PDB file of C-alpha atoms and ligand atoms in Angstrom:
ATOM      1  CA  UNK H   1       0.562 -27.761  60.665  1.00  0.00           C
ATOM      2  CA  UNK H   2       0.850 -31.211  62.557  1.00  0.00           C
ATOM      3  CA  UNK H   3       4.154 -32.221  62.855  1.00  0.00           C
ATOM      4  CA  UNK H   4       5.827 -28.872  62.676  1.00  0.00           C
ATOM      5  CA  UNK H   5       7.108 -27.204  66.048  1.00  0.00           C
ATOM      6  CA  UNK H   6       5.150 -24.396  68.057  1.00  0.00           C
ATOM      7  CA  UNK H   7       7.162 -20.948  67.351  1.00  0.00           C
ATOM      8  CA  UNK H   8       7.617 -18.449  70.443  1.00  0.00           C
ATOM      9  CA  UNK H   9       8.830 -15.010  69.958  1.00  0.00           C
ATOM     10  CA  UNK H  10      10.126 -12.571  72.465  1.00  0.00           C
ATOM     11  CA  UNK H  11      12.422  -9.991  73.499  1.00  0.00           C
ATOM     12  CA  UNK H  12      15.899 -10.638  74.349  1.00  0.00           C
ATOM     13  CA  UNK H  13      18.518  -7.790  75.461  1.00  0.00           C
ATOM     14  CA  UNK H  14      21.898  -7.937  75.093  1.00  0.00           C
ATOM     15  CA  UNK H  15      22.129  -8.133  79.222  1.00  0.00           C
ATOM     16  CA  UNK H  16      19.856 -10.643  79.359  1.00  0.00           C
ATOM     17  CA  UNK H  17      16.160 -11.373  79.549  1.00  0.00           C
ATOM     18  CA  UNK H  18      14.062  -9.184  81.743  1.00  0.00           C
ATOM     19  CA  UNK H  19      10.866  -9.036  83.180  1.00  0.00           C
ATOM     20  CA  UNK H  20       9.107  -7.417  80.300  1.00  0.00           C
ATOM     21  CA  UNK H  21      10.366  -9.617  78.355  1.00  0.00           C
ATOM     22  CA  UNK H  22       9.821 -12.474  79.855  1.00  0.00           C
ATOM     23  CA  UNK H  23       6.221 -11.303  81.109  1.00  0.00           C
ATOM     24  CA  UNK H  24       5.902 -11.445  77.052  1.00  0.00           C
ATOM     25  CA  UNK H  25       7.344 -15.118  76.468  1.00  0.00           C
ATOM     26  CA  UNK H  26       4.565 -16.548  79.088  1.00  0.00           C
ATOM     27  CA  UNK H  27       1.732 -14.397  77.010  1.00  0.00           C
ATOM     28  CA  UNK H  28       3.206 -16.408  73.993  1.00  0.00           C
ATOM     29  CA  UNK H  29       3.615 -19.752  75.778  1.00  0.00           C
ATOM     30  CA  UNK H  30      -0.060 -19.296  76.310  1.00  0.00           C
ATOM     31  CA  UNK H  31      -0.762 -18.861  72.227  1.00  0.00           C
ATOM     32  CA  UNK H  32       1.779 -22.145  71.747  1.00  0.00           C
ATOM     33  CA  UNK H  33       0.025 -23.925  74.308  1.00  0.00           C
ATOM     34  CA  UNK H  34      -3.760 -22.922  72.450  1.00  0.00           C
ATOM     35  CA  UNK H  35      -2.278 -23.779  68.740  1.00  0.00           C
ATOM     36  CA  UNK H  36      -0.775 -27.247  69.926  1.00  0.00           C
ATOM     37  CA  UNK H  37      -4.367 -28.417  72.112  1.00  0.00           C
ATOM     38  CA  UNK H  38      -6.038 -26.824  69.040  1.00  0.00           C
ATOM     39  CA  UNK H  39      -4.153 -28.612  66.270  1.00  0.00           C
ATOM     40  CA  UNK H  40      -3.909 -32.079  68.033  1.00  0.00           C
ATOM     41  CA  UNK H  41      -6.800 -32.463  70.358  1.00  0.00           C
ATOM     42  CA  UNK H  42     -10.280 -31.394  68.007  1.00  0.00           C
ATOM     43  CA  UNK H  43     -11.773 -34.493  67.166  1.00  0.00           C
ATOM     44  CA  UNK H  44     -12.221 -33.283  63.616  1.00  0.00           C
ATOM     45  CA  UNK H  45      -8.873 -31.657  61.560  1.00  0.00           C
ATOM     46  CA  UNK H  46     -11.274 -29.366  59.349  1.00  0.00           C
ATOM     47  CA  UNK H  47     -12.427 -28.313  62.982  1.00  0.00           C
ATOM     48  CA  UNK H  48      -9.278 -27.486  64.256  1.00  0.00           C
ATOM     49  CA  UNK H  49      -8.031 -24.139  66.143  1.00  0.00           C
ATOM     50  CA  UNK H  50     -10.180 -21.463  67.904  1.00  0.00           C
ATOM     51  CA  UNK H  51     -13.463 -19.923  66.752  1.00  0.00           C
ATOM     52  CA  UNK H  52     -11.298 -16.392  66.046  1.00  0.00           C
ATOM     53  CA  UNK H  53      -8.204 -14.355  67.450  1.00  0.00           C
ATOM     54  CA  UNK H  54     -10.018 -13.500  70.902  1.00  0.00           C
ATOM     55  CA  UNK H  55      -9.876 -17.243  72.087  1.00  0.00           C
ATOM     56  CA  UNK H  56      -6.423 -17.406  71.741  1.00  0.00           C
ATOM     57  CA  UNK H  57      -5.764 -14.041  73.137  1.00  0.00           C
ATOM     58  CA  UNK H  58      -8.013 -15.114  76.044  1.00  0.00           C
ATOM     59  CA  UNK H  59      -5.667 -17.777  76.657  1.00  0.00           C
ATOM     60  CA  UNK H  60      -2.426 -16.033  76.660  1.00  0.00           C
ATOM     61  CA  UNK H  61      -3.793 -13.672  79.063  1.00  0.00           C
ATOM     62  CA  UNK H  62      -4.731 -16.491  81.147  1.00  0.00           C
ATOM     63  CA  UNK H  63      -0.857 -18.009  81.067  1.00  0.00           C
ATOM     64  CA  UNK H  64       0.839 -14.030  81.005  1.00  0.00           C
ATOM     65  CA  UNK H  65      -0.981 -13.163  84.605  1.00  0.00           C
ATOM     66  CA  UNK H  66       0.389 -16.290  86.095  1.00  0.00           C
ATOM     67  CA  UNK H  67       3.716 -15.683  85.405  1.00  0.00           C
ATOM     68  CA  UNK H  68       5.408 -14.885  89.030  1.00  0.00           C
ATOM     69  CA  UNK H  69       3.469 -17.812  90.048  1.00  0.00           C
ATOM     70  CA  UNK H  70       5.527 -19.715  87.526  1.00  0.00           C
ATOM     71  CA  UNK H  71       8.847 -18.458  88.835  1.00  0.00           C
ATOM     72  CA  UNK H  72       7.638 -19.671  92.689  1.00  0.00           C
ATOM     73  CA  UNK H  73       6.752 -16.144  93.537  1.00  0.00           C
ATOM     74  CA  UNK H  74       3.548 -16.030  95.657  1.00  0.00           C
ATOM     75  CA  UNK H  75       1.251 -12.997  95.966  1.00  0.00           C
ATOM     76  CA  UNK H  76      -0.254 -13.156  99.440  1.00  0.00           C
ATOM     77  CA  UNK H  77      -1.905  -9.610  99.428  1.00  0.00           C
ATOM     78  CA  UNK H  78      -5.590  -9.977 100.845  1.00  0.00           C
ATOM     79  CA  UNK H  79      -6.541  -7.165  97.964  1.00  0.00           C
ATOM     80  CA  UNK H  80      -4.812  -9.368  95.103  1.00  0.00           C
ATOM     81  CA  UNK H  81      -8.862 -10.583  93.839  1.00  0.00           C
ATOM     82  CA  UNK H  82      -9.808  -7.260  93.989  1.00  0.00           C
ATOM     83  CA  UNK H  83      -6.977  -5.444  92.230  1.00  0.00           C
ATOM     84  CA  UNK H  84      -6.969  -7.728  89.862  1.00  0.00           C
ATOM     85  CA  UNK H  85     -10.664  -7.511  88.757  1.00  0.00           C
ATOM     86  CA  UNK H  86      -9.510  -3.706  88.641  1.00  0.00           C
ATOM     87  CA  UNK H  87      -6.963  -4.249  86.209  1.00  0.00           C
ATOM     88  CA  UNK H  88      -8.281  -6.262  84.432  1.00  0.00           C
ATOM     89  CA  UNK H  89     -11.996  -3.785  84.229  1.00  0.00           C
ATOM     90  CA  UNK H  90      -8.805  -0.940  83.618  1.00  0.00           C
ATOM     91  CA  UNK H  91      -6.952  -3.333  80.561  1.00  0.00           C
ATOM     92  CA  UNK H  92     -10.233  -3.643  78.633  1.00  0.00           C
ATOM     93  CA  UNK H  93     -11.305  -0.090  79.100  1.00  0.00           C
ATOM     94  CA  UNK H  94      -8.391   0.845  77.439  1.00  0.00           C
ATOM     95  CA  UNK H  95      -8.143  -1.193  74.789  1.00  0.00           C
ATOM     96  CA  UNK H  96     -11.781  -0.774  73.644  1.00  0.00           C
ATOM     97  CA  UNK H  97     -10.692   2.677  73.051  1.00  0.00           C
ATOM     98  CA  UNK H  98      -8.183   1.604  70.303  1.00  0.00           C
ATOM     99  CA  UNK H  99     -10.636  -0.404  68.935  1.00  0.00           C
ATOM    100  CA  UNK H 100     -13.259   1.668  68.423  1.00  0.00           C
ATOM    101  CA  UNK H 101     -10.423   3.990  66.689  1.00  0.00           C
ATOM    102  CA  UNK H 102      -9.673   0.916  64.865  1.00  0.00           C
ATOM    103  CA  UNK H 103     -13.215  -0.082  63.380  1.00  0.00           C
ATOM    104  CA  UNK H 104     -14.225   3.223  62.499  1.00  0.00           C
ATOM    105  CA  UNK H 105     -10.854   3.626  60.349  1.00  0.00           C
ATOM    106  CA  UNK H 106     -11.691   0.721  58.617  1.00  0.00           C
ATOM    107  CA  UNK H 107     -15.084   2.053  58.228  1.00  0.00           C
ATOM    108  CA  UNK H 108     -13.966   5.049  56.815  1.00  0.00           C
ATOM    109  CA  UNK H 109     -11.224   3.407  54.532  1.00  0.00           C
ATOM    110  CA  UNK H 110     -13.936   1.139  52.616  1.00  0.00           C
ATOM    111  CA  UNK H 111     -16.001   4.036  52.083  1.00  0.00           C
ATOM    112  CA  UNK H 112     -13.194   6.147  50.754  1.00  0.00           C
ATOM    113  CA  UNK H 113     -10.702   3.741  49.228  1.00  0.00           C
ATOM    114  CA  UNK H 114      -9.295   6.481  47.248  1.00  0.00           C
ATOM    115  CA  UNK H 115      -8.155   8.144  50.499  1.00  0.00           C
ATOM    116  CA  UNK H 116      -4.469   9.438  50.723  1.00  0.00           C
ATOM    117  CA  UNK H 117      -2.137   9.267  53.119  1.00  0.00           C
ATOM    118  CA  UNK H 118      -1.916  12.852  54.681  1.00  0.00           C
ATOM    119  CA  UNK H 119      -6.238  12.229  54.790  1.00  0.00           C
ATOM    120  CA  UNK H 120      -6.110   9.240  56.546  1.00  0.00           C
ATOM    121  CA  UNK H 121      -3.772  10.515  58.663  1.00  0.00           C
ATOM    122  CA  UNK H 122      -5.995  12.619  59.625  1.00  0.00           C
ATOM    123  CA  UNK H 123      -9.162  10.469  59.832  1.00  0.00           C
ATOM    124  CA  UNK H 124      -6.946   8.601  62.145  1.00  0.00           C
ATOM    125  CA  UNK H 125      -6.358  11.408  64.857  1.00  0.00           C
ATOM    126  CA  UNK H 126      -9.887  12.371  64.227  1.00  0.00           C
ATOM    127  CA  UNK H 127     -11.197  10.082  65.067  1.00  0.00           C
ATOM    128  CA  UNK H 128      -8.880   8.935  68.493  1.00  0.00           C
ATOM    129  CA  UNK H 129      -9.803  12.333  69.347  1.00  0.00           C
ATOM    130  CA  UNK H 130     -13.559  11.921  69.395  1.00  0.00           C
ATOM    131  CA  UNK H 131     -13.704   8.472  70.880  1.00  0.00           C
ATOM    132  CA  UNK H 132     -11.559  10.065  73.841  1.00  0.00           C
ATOM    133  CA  UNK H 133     -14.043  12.958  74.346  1.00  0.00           C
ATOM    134  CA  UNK H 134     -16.499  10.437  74.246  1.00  0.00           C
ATOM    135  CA  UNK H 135     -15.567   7.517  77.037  1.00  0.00           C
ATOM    136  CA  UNK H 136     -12.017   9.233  78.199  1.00  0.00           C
ATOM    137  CA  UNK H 137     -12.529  12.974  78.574  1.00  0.00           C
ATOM    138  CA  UNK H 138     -14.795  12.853  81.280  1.00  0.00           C
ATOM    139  CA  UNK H 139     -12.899  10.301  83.281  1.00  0.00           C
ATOM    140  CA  UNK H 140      -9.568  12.226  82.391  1.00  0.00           C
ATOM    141  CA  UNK H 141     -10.669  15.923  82.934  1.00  0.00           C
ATOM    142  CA  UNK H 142      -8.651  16.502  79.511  1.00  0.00           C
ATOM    143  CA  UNK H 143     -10.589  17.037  75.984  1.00  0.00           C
ATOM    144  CA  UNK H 144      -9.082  16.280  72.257  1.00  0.00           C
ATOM    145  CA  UNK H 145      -6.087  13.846  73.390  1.00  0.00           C
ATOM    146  CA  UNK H 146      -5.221  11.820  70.502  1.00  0.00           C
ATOM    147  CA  UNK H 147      -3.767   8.965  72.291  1.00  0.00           C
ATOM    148  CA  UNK H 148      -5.922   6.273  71.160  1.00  0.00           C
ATOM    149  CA  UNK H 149      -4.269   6.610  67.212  1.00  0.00           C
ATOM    150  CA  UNK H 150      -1.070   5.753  69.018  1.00  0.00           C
ATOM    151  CA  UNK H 151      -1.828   1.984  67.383  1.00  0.00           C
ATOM    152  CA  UNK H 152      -0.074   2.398  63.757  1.00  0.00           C
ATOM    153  CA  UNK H 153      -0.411  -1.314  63.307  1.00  0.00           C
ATOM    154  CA  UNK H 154      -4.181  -1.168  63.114  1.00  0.00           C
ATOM    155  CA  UNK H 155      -3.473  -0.047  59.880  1.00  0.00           C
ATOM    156  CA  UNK H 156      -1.379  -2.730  58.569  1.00  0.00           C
ATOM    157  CA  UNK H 157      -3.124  -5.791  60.895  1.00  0.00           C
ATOM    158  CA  UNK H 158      -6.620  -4.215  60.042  1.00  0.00           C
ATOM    159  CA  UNK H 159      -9.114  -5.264  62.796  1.00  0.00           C
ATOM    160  CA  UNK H 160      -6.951  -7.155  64.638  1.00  0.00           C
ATOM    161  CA  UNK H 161      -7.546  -4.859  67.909  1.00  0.00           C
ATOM    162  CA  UNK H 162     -10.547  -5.437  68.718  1.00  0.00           C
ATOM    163  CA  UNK H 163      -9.546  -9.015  69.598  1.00  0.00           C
ATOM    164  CA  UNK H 164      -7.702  -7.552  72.835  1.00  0.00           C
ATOM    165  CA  UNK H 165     -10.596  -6.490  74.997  1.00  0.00           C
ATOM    166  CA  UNK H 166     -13.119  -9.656  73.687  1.00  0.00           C
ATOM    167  CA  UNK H 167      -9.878 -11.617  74.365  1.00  0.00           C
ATOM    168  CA  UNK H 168     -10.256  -9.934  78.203  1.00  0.00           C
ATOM    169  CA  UNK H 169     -13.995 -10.784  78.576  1.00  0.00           C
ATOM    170  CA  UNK H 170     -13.157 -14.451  77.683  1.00  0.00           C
ATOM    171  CA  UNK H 171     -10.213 -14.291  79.766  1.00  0.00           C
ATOM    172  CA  UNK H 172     -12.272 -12.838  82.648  1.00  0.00           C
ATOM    173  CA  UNK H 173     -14.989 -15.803  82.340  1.00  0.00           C
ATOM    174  CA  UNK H 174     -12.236 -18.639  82.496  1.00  0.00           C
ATOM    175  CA  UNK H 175     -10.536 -17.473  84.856  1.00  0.00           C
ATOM    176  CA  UNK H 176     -13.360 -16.843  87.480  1.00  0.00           C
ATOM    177  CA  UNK H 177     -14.793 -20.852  86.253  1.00  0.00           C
ATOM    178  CA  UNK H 178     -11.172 -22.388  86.901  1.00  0.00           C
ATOM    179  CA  UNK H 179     -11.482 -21.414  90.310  1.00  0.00           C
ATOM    180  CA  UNK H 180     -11.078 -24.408  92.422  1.00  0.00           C
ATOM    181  CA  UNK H 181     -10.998 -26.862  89.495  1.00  0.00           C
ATOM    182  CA  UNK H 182      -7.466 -28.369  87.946  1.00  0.00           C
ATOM    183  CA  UNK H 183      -6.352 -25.954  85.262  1.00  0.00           C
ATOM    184  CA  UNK H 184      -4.228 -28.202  82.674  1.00  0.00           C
ATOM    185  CA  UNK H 185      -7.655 -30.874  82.607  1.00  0.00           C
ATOM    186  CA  UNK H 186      -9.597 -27.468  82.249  1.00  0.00           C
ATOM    187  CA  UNK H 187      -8.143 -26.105  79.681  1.00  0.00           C
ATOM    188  CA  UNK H 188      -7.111 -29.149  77.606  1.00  0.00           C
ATOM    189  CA  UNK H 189     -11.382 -29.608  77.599  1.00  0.00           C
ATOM    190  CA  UNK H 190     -11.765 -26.247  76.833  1.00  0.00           C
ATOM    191  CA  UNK H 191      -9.745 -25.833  74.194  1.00  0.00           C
ATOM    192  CA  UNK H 192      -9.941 -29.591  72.289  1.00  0.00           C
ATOM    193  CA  UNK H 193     -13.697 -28.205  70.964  1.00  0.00           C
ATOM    194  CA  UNK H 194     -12.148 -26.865  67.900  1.00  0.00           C
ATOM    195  CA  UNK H 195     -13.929 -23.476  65.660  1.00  0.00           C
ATOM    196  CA  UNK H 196     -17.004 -23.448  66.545  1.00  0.00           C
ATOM    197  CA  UNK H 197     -19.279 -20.604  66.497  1.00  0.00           C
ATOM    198  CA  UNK H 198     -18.087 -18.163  69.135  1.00  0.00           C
ATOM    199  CA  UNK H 199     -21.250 -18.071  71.892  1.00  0.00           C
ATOM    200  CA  UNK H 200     -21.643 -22.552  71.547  1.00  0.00           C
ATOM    201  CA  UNK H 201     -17.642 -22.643  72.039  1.00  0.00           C
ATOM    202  CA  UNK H 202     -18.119 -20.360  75.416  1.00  0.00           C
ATOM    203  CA  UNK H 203     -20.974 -22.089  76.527  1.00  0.00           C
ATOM    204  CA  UNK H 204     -18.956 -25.621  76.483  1.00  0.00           C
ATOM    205  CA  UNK H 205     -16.169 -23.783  78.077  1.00  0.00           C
ATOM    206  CA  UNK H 206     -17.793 -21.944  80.846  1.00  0.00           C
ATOM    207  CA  UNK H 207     -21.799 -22.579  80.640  1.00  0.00           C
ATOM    208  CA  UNK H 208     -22.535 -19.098  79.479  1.00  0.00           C
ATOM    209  CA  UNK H 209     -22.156 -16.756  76.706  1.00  0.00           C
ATOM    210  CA  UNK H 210     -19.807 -14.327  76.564  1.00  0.00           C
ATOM    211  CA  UNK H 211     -20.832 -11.286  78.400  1.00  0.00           C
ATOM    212  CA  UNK H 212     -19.039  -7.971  79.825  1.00  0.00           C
ATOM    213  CA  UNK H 213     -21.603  -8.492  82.680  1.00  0.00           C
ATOM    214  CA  UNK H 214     -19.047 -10.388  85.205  1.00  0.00           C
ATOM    215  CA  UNK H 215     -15.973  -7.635  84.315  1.00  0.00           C
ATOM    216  CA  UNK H 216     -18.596  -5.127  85.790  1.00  0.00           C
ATOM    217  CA  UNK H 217     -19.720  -6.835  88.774  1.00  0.00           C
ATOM    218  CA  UNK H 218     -16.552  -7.723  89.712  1.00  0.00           C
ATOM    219  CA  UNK H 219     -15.413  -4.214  89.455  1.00  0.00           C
ATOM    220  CA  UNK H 220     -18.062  -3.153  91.813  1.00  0.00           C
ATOM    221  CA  UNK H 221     -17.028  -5.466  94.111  1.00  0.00           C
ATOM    222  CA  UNK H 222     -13.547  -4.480  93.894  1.00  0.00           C
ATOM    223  CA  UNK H 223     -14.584  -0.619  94.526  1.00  0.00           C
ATOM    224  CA  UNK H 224     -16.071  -1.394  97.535  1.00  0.00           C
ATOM    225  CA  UNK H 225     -12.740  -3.255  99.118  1.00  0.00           C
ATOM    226  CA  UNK H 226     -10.007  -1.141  97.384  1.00  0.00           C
ATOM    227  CA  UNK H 227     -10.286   2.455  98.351  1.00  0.00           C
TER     228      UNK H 227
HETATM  229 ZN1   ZN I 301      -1.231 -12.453  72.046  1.00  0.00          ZN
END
């Protein structure tokens, strides 16, 4: 609400904070810096915030990958473009997979509300085993590896994974436009157009729906540099 502070939450040991989690507080920085241009900027209150969890994900993945840049550190390897585009084609690969786990759980739980635990258990293996024989096994050389159910909050956050890898694709599409332009104007415009519906937001932000199209071609490009 207006008025109150922006939260961030991250891990702190005992020693000291370390790179993971301070890698973390930057990814959460991003979500304070999205709720507080969302909340304040919209021209409308009832418009206010993002059109759903992906945009904000988007932008915390936009702040998290800068964050050596942030400490001064500068990254002067002529592959960086391409290895990123290769992590970042890698990230969303493997979070669709959880995804898919995740949506046909859901799927399965609606149609079978009376399910018990020890059955959804096994749904939930199940199923991470056939959506790894489909898109994994072949890539992997390995068949029936139930990795993908290794996400036990999809079951008490329901649907909330699939937000990752859209979040990437959005990510992906900013990124590549604030190339050359100055990122805080960028992304104040960007994200002052409140909840819109999801395609009109990313065609103010960027000029073009969101697509998986520029992940792939980027990859491509990437293959033929990084050997
Ligand atoms: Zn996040």
């Amino acid at each position: 609400m207006k008025g109150d502070k922006a939260h961030l939450r991250t891990r702190i040991a005992k020693s000291g904070m370390d790179y993971k989690g301070y890698n973390i507080a930057v990814h959460e920085m991003g979500h304070n810096v999205e709720q507080t241009i969302s909340l304040y900027m919209v021209d409308n209150y009832m418009m206010q915030g993002v059109p759903n969890t992906a945009f904000t994900e988007a932008l915390a993945f936009i702040f998290q990958k800068r964050d050596l840049f942030l400490l001064g550190k500068k990254d002067n390897d002529p592959n960086k473009e391409a290895l990123a585009a290769l992590d970042q084609f890698w990230m969303s690969y493997e979070i669709m997979g959880v995804s898919l786990v995740d949506m046909s759980v859901w799927k399965w739980l609606y149609e079978n509300p009376d399910a018990t635990t020890e059955q959804l258990k096994e749904k939930v293996i199940g199923t991470a085993k056939d959506v790894w024989n489909k898109y994994y096994a072949g890539v992997f050389g390995i068949k029936d590896c139930p990795l993908l159910a290794i996400y036990s909050h999809m079951i008490d956050n329901p649907l909330y994974l699939p937000n990752y890898p859209v979040g990437h694709l959005i990510d992906f599409q900013i990124d590549e436009y604030l190339k050359g332009k100055n990122f805080a104007d960028e992304i104040v415009r960007i994200y002052s157009s409140g909840r819109m519906i999801p395609q009109l937001w990313m065609k103010n932000a960027v000029g073009s729906e969101i697509s998986i199209k520029p992940i792939l071609d980027a990859t491509d490009k990437a293959l033929a540099i990084v050997k």
